Amino acid sequence: MHGRPRKPLKPEDAAASAAKAEKLRVLQSQFLHNHHNHIYSKEAVELSTKLLETNPELYTAWNYRKLAVQHKLTENDSDPDSLKSILDEELRVVESALRQNFKSYGAWHHRKWILSKGHSSIDNELRLLDKFQKADSRNFHAWNYRRFVAASMNRSEEDELKYTEDMICNNFSNYSAWHNRSLLLSNLLKRKVEGFVSKEKVLPDEYEFVHQAIFTDPDDQSGWFYHLWLLDQTVRVDSPQLVSSWPTPGSDLILLGDRCLDGCASSPFTRFHLDSRTFPLVLYFNQAVEGVNSSTITVDSELNTNKDLVWKPLSSCNSKAAQVWVTQLNLPDGNTHSSKVFPVEVSLGHSQGIISSSGFHYSNPFCFAFRVSLQFVETQPVEALGKEIISWRDESFHNYNAHSQDSSPISSLYQLSIKNDNELTDFEWRAATIAKEIDHFRELLSLINCKIGKLTLARLLMAHDAMMCPPANKISHSEEVLELYNDLMRLDPTHVQYYKDQHSLVLLQQVTSNWESLLSRCFHYSNSPSNRGSPMCLQLKNLSLSRLGSFDKLLWVQMLDLSHNELRSIEGLEALQLLSCLNLSNNILGSFTALEPIRQLKSLRALNISYNEIGAHSIDTTKYLCSSPLSHSVGSEWNHGQTVIDDDIKSYWEAYFILKGLNLTQFDIVGNAIVNEKFKSFLIKVLPGLKWLDGEQLH
Amino acid sequence: MGELAADKHVKYIISVEKKKDSFESVVMEHLRLNGAYWGLTTLDILGKLDAVDEEDVISWILKCQDESGGFAGNIGHDPHVLYTLSAVQVLALFDKVDILDADKVSNYIVGLQNEDGSFSGDIWGEVDTRFSYIAICCLSILQRLDKINVDKAVEYIVSCKNLDGGFGCTPGGESHAGQIFCCVGALAIAGALHHVDKDLLGWWLCERQVKSGGLNGRPEKLPDVCYSWWVLSSLIMIDRVHWINKDKLVKFILDCQDMENGGISDRPDDAVDVFHTYFGVAGLSLLEYPGLKPIDPAYALPVDVVNRIFFSKK
């Protein structure tokens, strides 16, 4: 089926082929007869040998042979010699079949089945494997079989590691050998086998080893992924860390209820509009974790009883693990003239239970506090969100002027940088290794302008900056990294969108890295400039962003303008639990399923997805990433509590699923291919609280 | 850019179906049920499923069913999950899944789940993540997925995840696009894609695109049209397909057509076969090539067929 040249069949060939076919058909028919009638005579078995030696894919024949062996074994079970010769004959047939097609699953499995009987010489197997490796060093069947043989022989992982070294030295371009090496080394390090106790001792040689491959032929991919794995081993902190939270540690929050506030002297970063009786407490970890609950997190305040708090993971498809967790705290009781301050203390790490998917526990006891007060002033109706239509036009926004008293709320965003104790002891070696790698790759790039050089250097520089957090250290490589990704877009245009996504992530890191940069993008929203009680909007529009990130720095955002970018995904946006107004217009979102993150944004009231590509694509790339009826873990919900799955829901199931739980008051969707009168009336049914659709007031 | 010679491919597939006497055909007789799936799904994508006799096909398929409930590759051969999935998929194309005793077929598959959550291909015990995909996909179409231990099945698949983000046949097996498709597809259907590191795997997958625009199955190997399916559908399921150049891939697939006799080959100017014809056309469907029915990347069946199964419950 593979690698045969296209030739027209000449008439004489067709005749020969038909004759061959007829002969084969007779043999196969005879074989099936023997099989169905359990005939295991010498001739019958030889017939199957003949068939398998020319067509090892005839899987029923391998089954037949196993039955024949079982039959012979019951007849001869007292004679070890004849037992061995029966099994050896099988091994001979397999070898012969493999010569015909050394990728035949049936042949390899038969061999394994024979060896598992425990009567055959296993040393032979390693010799056989050597022969196969010489013929094709990338044959994954052989490598899999080798793992089986090595385990059966109790061959040490160190010996197998040496084997991969030999294979690589023979030929660097052997991804299979590098893969096996990473697997073995990873196991040895995990088990802390003698000689592999510390990464610090082991990794430097590995770096040198892989450099030889990469620097000899930078276009050969074989070493790339191994190097990426080494890099990950160097920078990764295994145990989960708390990266940020909202409310931020040390903050003084003023929560505004429905009624107005005027003449308020506090800053828009500490004032939050809420239209429910609760406010969120958000915890953002560096990786997905399970086990966040009222036993593992203690929230001490007058507002709630800790054990009654329910923590939710912000994940899709009912996964129990998430990077971001949220619980709801009660608003202080509404006494209109009270401005009593309620302190809240959050502590975690005091008891075991928070655990990452790889099995590492959160183990760093940490405690932080913030203060909350509630304000109501009944003098004027406020521009509360949802009471009036939001306009996203430039005229509605006014630059925020920073006052000195505001510097602390933002800078407190960056207080949260807990150093794990383990990390500190290894820090020297990790930092030195990254620095050395950076030098090596700068040197490579000075000699050869190559893709892997630039990409690796970009990754190394970002890893370096991440390790040097908190950014009290003023040196950041963001500009250089952005340049590298721009270079890569030109150097490797096939993968331009990959580099664009990385570029967007770095750009957002840069924008959110300090508060001056963030403040320059903050705008008052106000239809009447005199009202200073209005929400703050973060504007990240017109940045050619194709991907979002840095959510840990944006948990405080209530109003976000991401319009006029190139977003096809908003993965991760669910972390922004305070979002009430979101502008995603003029992007390239291709389906409703891509909006899955907004299902978790319970405070969202105004959503603008106008001028995107919803309905323009026949293929949905986020179908299986959202909690849909096609997802097994969620699908049963589709059946429960549905009175009628009417035709509308069937036609628009994606829209139905994403929107049905939301309390939107304002929705803009014009400029998407899916929009027509039928769809708009469907929307009005699904969003009963909607007041404005595409700028028009509804009744 | 060239064009898709849809009519030629339809004629080619029908001719293969009829031409049972060539040597190639006899040699592949044992997997004819797979061939039926490849050929008929291609016809459906091209809007020409009615070119075959539905009753003929279905009656032959039923003759391939063994008393165990599983299906063989052809009449008289032994049952195996590989052919059981193809049987169920072909019946789904014709909206005739309900002629099966769904419990009988699913019991065959359920009986093949091992303690560690893996699946054997048949009673002889070969274990491979391909079979995990087959089990999950097939049982899901039969709406019997709850009969297996889905959590354990997912656990086993995750144990086959490698350090490069990809998946192999068994724990420790090298990442290979075919296995990756099986594992990602299984996790997608099971609602467990959060176990995939999408960025890491996405990069590994997008680097399968070589200079010619075609995709290979693992590093430093030749491009092949069948990877237009295995790699492409994996990228689509994890929302990273924009990391490859779609236009170049379309061109590569179109270059692999035999414009005279129909059919698509693994590489330009090689011999064509039904296997590569299916993967080429399915790949073009995933790339939103005009005039083709959209195909679901996880079930490898047209989207309308999948919707019919899940949105028309009694």
Coordinates of C-alpha atoms in Angstrom, one line a residue, chain A residues 296-676:
Chain A
T296 CA -7.7 22.4 52.1
I297 CA -8.4 26.2 52.0
T298 CA -9.5 28.1 55.0
V299 CA -11.4 31.4 54.5
D300 CA -11.7 33.2 57.8
S301 CA -14.2 36.1 57.9
E302 CA -17.5 37.2 59.3
L303 CA -19.0 37.0 55.8
N304 CA -19.2 33.2 55.5
T305 CA -18.8 30.0 57.5
N306 CA -15.7 28.3 56.0
K307 CA -17.1 24.8 55.9
D308 CA -20.1 26.0 53.8
L309 CA -17.9 27.3 51.1
V310 CA -18.1 25.4 47.8
W311 CA -15.1 25.6 45.6
K312 CA -15.5 25.2 41.8
P313 CA -12.8 24.3 39.3
L314 CA -13.0 26.5 36.2
S315 CA -12.6 23.6 33.8
S316 CA -14.7 22.2 30.9
C317 CA -16.2 18.8 30.5
N318 CA -16.7 18.3 34.2
S319 CA -12.9 17.8 34.8
K320 CA -12.1 17.8 38.5
A321 CA -8.8 19.5 37.9
A322 CA -8.3 23.2 37.0
Q323 CA -5.7 25.9 37.2
V324 CA -8.2 28.4 38.4
W325 CA -10.6 27.8 41.3
V326 CA -13.4 30.1 42.6
T327 CA -15.8 30.3 45.5
Q328 CA -18.4 32.8 46.3
L329 CA -18.3 35.0 49.4
N330 CA -21.4 36.8 50.7
L331 CA -21.6 40.5 50.3
P332 CA -21.8 42.3 53.7
D333 CA -25.3 42.9 54.8
G334 CA -26.8 46.0 53.3
N335 CA -27.0 48.8 55.8
T336 CA -27.0 51.9 53.6
H337 CA -24.9 54.0 55.7
S338 CA -22.6 51.4 57.0
S339 CA -19.0 51.3 55.7
K340 CA -17.9 48.7 58.1
V341 CA -14.7 47.0 57.0
F342 CA -14.7 43.2 57.0
P343 CA -11.3 41.5 57.0
V344 CA -10.9 38.2 55.2
E345 CA -8.0 35.8 55.8
V346 CA -7.2 33.0 53.3
S347 CA -4.9 30.2 54.2
L348 CA -3.8 27.1 52.3
G349 CA -1.1 24.5 52.5
H350 CA -1.9 23.7 56.1
S351 CA -3.4 20.4 55.3
Q352 CA -2.6 18.0 52.4
G353 CA -5.1 17.5 49.6
I354 CA -4.3 19.9 46.8
I355 CA -2.6 17.8 44.2
S356 CA -1.5 18.2 40.6
S357 CA -2.3 15.8 37.8
S358 CA 1.2 14.4 38.0
G359 CA 0.7 13.6 41.7
F360 CA 2.6 16.4 43.4
H361 CA 1.2 18.0 46.5
Y362 CA 0.8 21.7 47.2
S363 CA 3.0 22.0 50.2
N364 CA 3.8 25.6 50.8
P365 CA 1.7 27.0 53.7
F366 CA 0.6 30.4 52.7
C367 CA -1.7 33.0 54.1
F368 CA -3.0 36.3 52.8
A369 CA -5.6 38.8 53.7
F370 CA -7.7 41.6 52.3
R371 CA -10.5 43.8 53.4
V372 CA -14.0 44.3 52.1
S373 CA -16.5 47.0 52.7
L374 CA -19.9 47.7 51.0
Q375 CA -21.2 51.1 50.0
F376 CA -24.6 52.2 49.0
V377 CA -25.6 55.8 48.4
E378 CA -29.1 56.3 47.2
T379 CA -28.7 59.7 45.6
Q380 CA -28.4 59.1 41.9
P381 CA -29.1 56.2 39.5
V382 CA -25.8 54.8 38.5
E383 CA -24.4 53.7 35.2
A384 CA -24.7 50.3 36.6
L385 CA -23.9 47.7 34.2
G386 CA -27.0 46.4 32.5
K387 CA -29.1 49.5 33.2
E388 CA -28.0 51.3 30.0
I389 CA -26.6 50.2 26.8
I390 CA -22.8 50.1 26.6
S391 CA -21.2 51.8 23.7
W392 CA -17.8 50.5 22.7
R393 CA -17.0 53.5 20.6
D394 CA -13.9 55.5 21.3
E395 CA -15.9 58.6 22.5
S396 CA -17.1 56.7 25.5
F397 CA -13.7 56.1 26.9
H398 CA -11.4 58.5 28.7
N399 CA -7.8 57.9 29.7
Y400 CA -7.3 57.0 33.3
N401 CA -5.1 59.4 35.2
A402 CA -3.1 57.7 37.7
H403 CA -3.1 59.2 41.2
S404 CA -0.4 58.3 43.6
Q405 CA -2.8 56.5 46.0
D406 CA -3.5 54.0 43.3
S407 CA -0.1 52.7 42.9
S408 CA -0.5 50.2 45.7
P409 CA -3.5 48.2 44.4
I410 CA -1.7 47.4 41.1
S411 CA 1.7 46.8 42.5
S412 CA 0.0 44.4 45.0
L413 CA -0.8 42.3 41.9
Y414 CA 2.9 41.5 41.8
Q415 CA 3.4 40.8 45.4
L416 CA 2.2 37.3 45.0
S417 CA 5.3 35.4 44.1
I418 CA 5.9 32.6 46.4
K419 CA 9.2 30.9 46.1
N420 CA 9.0 27.2 46.7
D421 CA 11.6 26.1 49.2
N422 CA 13.0 23.3 46.9
E423 CA 13.4 25.7 44.1
L424 CA 15.7 27.9 46.1
T425 CA 18.3 25.3 46.6
D426 CA 18.5 24.3 43.0
F427 CA 18.2 27.8 41.7
E428 CA 21.9 28.4 41.1
W429 CA 22.3 25.4 38.9
R430 CA 19.1 26.0 37.0
A431 CA 19.9 29.6 36.3
A432 CA 23.5 28.8 35.3
T433 CA 22.3 26.0 32.9
I434 CA 19.9 28.3 31.2
A435 CA 22.5 31.0 30.9
K436 CA 25.0 28.6 29.3
E437 CA 22.4 27.3 26.9
I438 CA 21.6 30.9 25.9
D439 CA 25.3 31.4 25.1
H440 CA 25.5 28.2 23.1
F441 CA 22.5 29.1 21.0
R442 CA 23.6 32.6 20.4
E443 CA 26.8 31.1 19.1
L444 CA 25.0 28.7 16.9
L445 CA 22.9 31.6 15.4
S446 CA 26.1 33.5 14.7
L447 CA 27.2 30.7 12.5
I448 CA 24.0 29.5 11.0
N449 CA 20.7 31.4 10.6
C450 CA 18.5 28.4 11.5
K451 CA 14.9 28.0 12.7
I452 CA 15.7 25.7 15.6
G453 CA 18.3 28.1 16.8
K454 CA 16.0 31.1 16.9
L455 CA 13.1 29.1 18.4
T456 CA 15.2 27.6 21.1
L457 CA 16.8 30.9 22.0
A458 CA 13.3 32.5 22.2
R459 CA 12.2 29.7 24.6
L460 CA 15.4 30.0 26.6
L461 CA 15.1 33.7 27.1
M462 CA 11.5 33.4 28.2
A463 CA 12.5 30.6 30.6
H464 CA 15.2 32.8 31.9
D465 CA 12.8 35.7 32.5
A466 CA 10.3 33.5 34.2
M467 CA 12.9 32.2 36.6
M468 CA 14.0 35.7 37.5
C469 CA 10.5 36.6 38.7
P470 CA 9.5 38.8 40.5
P471 CA 10.5 41.4 38.0
A472 CA 12.3 43.5 40.4
N473 CA 15.1 42.7 38.1
K474 CA 14.6 45.2 35.4
I475 CA 16.2 43.1 32.6
S476 CA 13.6 41.6 30.4
H477 CA 14.2 39.9 27.1
S478 CA 10.7 40.5 25.7
E479 CA 11.8 42.8 22.9
E480 CA 14.4 40.4 21.7
V481 CA 12.0 37.5 21.9
L482 CA 9.4 39.4 19.9
E483 CA 12.0 40.1 17.3
L484 CA 13.0 36.4 17.2
Y485 CA 9.4 35.4 16.5
N486 CA 9.1 38.0 13.8
D487 CA 12.2 36.5 12.2
L488 CA 10.8 33.0 12.5
M489 CA 7.6 34.1 10.7
R490 CA 9.8 35.1 7.8
L491 CA 12.2 32.2 8.0
D492 CA 9.6 29.4 8.3
P493 CA 6.3 30.7 6.7
T494 CA 4.7 27.3 6.8
H495 CA 4.4 27.6 10.6
V496 CA 3.7 31.4 10.7
Q497 CA 0.6 31.0 12.9
Y498 CA 2.5 29.0 15.5
Y499 CA 5.0 31.9 15.8
K500 CA 2.2 34.4 15.8
D501 CA 0.6 32.7 18.8
Q502 CA 3.9 32.7 20.7
H503 CA 4.4 36.3 19.7
S504 CA 1.0 37.2 21.1
L505 CA 1.7 35.5 24.4
V506 CA 5.0 37.3 24.8
L507 CA 3.4 40.6 23.9
L508 CA 0.7 40.2 26.6
Q509 CA 3.4 39.2 29.1
Q510 CA 5.2 42.4 28.3
V511 CA 2.0 44.5 28.5
T512 CA 1.0 43.1 31.9
S513 CA 4.5 43.0 33.3
N514 CA 4.4 46.4 35.0
W515 CA 1.7 48.7 36.2
E516 CA 2.7 51.7 34.1
S517 CA 2.1 49.6 31.0
L518 CA -1.3 48.4 32.3
L519 CA -2.5 51.8 33.4
S520 CA -1.7 53.3 30.0
R521 CA -4.3 50.9 28.6
C522 CA -7.0 51.6 31.2
F523 CA -9.8 53.9 30.3
H524 CA -12.8 55.2 32.2
Y525 CA -16.0 54.2 30.6
S526 CA -18.5 57.0 30.8
N527 CA -21.4 58.4 28.7
S528 CA -21.3 61.3 31.0
P529 CA -17.8 62.4 31.8
S530 CA -18.8 63.8 35.1
N531 CA -19.6 60.5 36.6
R532 CA -16.5 59.1 38.2
G533 CA -18.2 56.1 39.6
S534 CA -17.9 54.2 36.3
P535 CA -16.1 51.0 35.6
M536 CA -12.5 50.8 34.3
C537 CA -12.0 49.2 30.9
L538 CA -8.8 47.5 29.9
Q539 CA -8.2 48.1 26.2
L540 CA -6.2 45.4 24.4
K541 CA -7.5 46.1 20.9
N542 CA -5.6 46.4 17.7
L543 CA -2.6 44.4 18.9
S544 CA -2.8 41.6 16.2
L545 CA -3.3 39.2 19.1
S546 CA -4.0 35.7 17.9
R547 CA -3.9 34.1 21.3
L548 CA -4.6 35.2 24.9
G549 CA -2.5 34.7 28.1
S550 CA -1.2 36.3 31.3
F551 CA -4.7 35.9 32.9
D552 CA -3.0 35.7 36.3
K553 CA -2.3 39.4 35.9
L554 CA -5.8 40.2 34.8
L555 CA -8.1 38.8 37.4
W556 CA -9.2 42.3 38.4
V557 CA -10.6 43.2 35.0
Q558 CA -14.3 44.0 34.8
M559 CA -14.5 45.5 31.3
L560 CA -12.3 44.2 28.5
D561 CA -11.9 45.3 24.9
L562 CA -10.2 42.7 22.8
S563 CA -11.7 43.9 19.5
H564 CA -9.8 44.2 16.2
N565 CA -7.4 41.4 16.9
E566 CA -7.0 38.0 15.2
L567 CA -8.4 35.8 18.0
R568 CA -9.8 32.4 17.0
S569 CA -9.7 31.2 20.6
I570 CA -10.3 32.7 24.0
E571 CA -8.9 29.7 25.9
G572 CA -8.2 30.7 29.5
L573 CA -10.5 33.7 29.7
E574 CA -12.8 31.9 32.2
A575 CA -10.3 33.0 34.8
L576 CA -11.5 36.6 34.6
Q577 CA -14.5 36.0 36.9
L578 CA -15.3 39.7 37.3
L579 CA -15.9 40.3 33.6
S580 CA -19.2 42.0 33.0
C581 CA -18.5 43.7 29.7
L582 CA -16.5 41.9 27.0
N583 CA -15.8 43.1 23.4
L584 CA -14.6 40.5 21.0
S585 CA -15.8 42.2 17.8
N586 CA -13.7 42.0 14.7
N587 CA -11.8 38.9 15.4
I588 CA -11.8 35.5 13.7
L589 CA -13.8 33.4 16.1
G590 CA -15.1 30.5 14.0
S591 CA -17.8 28.9 16.1
F592 CA -19.9 29.2 19.3
T593 CA -18.0 26.3 20.8
A594 CA -14.9 28.6 20.8
L595 CA -16.8 30.8 23.3
E596 CA -16.8 28.0 25.9
P597 CA -14.9 30.0 28.4
I598 CA -17.7 32.6 28.7
R599 CA -20.0 29.9 30.1
Q600 CA -18.1 30.3 33.3
L601 CA -18.4 34.1 33.4
K602 CA -21.5 34.4 35.5
S603 CA -21.2 38.2 35.8
L604 CA -21.1 38.8 32.1
R605 CA -23.9 41.2 31.0
A606 CA -22.7 42.8 27.8
L607 CA -21.1 40.7 25.1
N608 CA -20.0 41.8 21.7
I609 CA -19.0 39.2 19.1
S610 CA -19.9 41.1 16.0
Y611 CA -17.9 40.7 12.9
N612 CA -16.4 37.3 13.5
E613 CA -16.7 34.1 11.5
I614 CA -19.3 32.2 13.3
G615 CA -21.3 30.1 10.9
A616 CA -18.7 30.5 8.1
H617 CA -16.9 27.3 8.8
S618 CA -17.9 23.7 8.1
I619 CA -15.3 22.3 10.4
D620 CA -15.5 23.1 14.2
T621 CA -12.1 23.0 15.8
T622 CA -13.3 23.5 19.4
K623 CA -16.2 21.0 19.3
Y624 CA -14.5 18.5 21.6
L625 CA -12.9 21.1 23.9
C626 CA -16.3 22.4 25.1
S627 CA -18.9 20.8 27.4
S628 CA -21.2 19.7 24.6
P629 CA -23.8 16.9 24.2
L630 CA -21.2 15.0 22.2
S631 CA -18.9 14.9 25.2
H632 CA -19.4 11.7 27.1
S633 CA -18.7 13.3 30.5
V634 CA -21.3 16.0 29.9
G635 CA -23.7 14.4 27.3
S636 CA -26.1 12.9 29.8
E637 CA -26.9 16.4 31.0
W638 CA -28.4 17.0 27.6
N639 CA -31.0 14.4 28.3
H640 CA -31.9 15.4 31.8
G641 CA -34.0 18.4 32.3
Q642 CA -34.7 19.0 28.7
T643 CA -38.4 19.1 28.1
V644 CA -38.2 19.3 24.3
I645 CA -35.2 19.1 22.0
D646 CA -36.9 21.1 19.3
D647 CA -35.6 21.7 15.8
D648 CA -34.2 25.1 16.7
I649 CA -32.0 23.6 19.4
K650 CA -30.8 20.9 17.0
S651 CA -29.9 23.4 14.4
Y652 CA -28.2 25.8 16.8
W653 CA -27.0 23.4 19.5
E654 CA -23.7 25.1 19.8
A655 CA -25.3 28.5 20.4
Y656 CA -27.8 27.0 22.8
F657 CA -25.2 25.3 24.9
I658 CA -22.9 28.3 25.3
L659 CA -25.6 31.0 25.9
K660 CA -28.3 29.2 27.8
G661 CA -26.9 29.8 31.3
L662 CA -25.9 33.4 30.8
N663 CA -27.7 36.5 32.0
L664 CA -26.8 38.8 29.2
T665 CA -28.6 42.1 28.9
Q666 CA -26.7 43.2 25.8
F667 CA -25.5 41.1 22.9
D668 CA -24.0 42.1 19.6
I669 CA -23.6 39.5 16.9
V670 CA -24.1 41.3 13.5
G671 CA -21.5 40.5 10.9
N672 CA -21.4 36.7 11.5
A673 CA -22.5 34.3 8.7
I674 CA -24.9 32.5 11.1
V675 CA -27.1 35.5 11.6
N676 CA -30.5 35.7 10.1

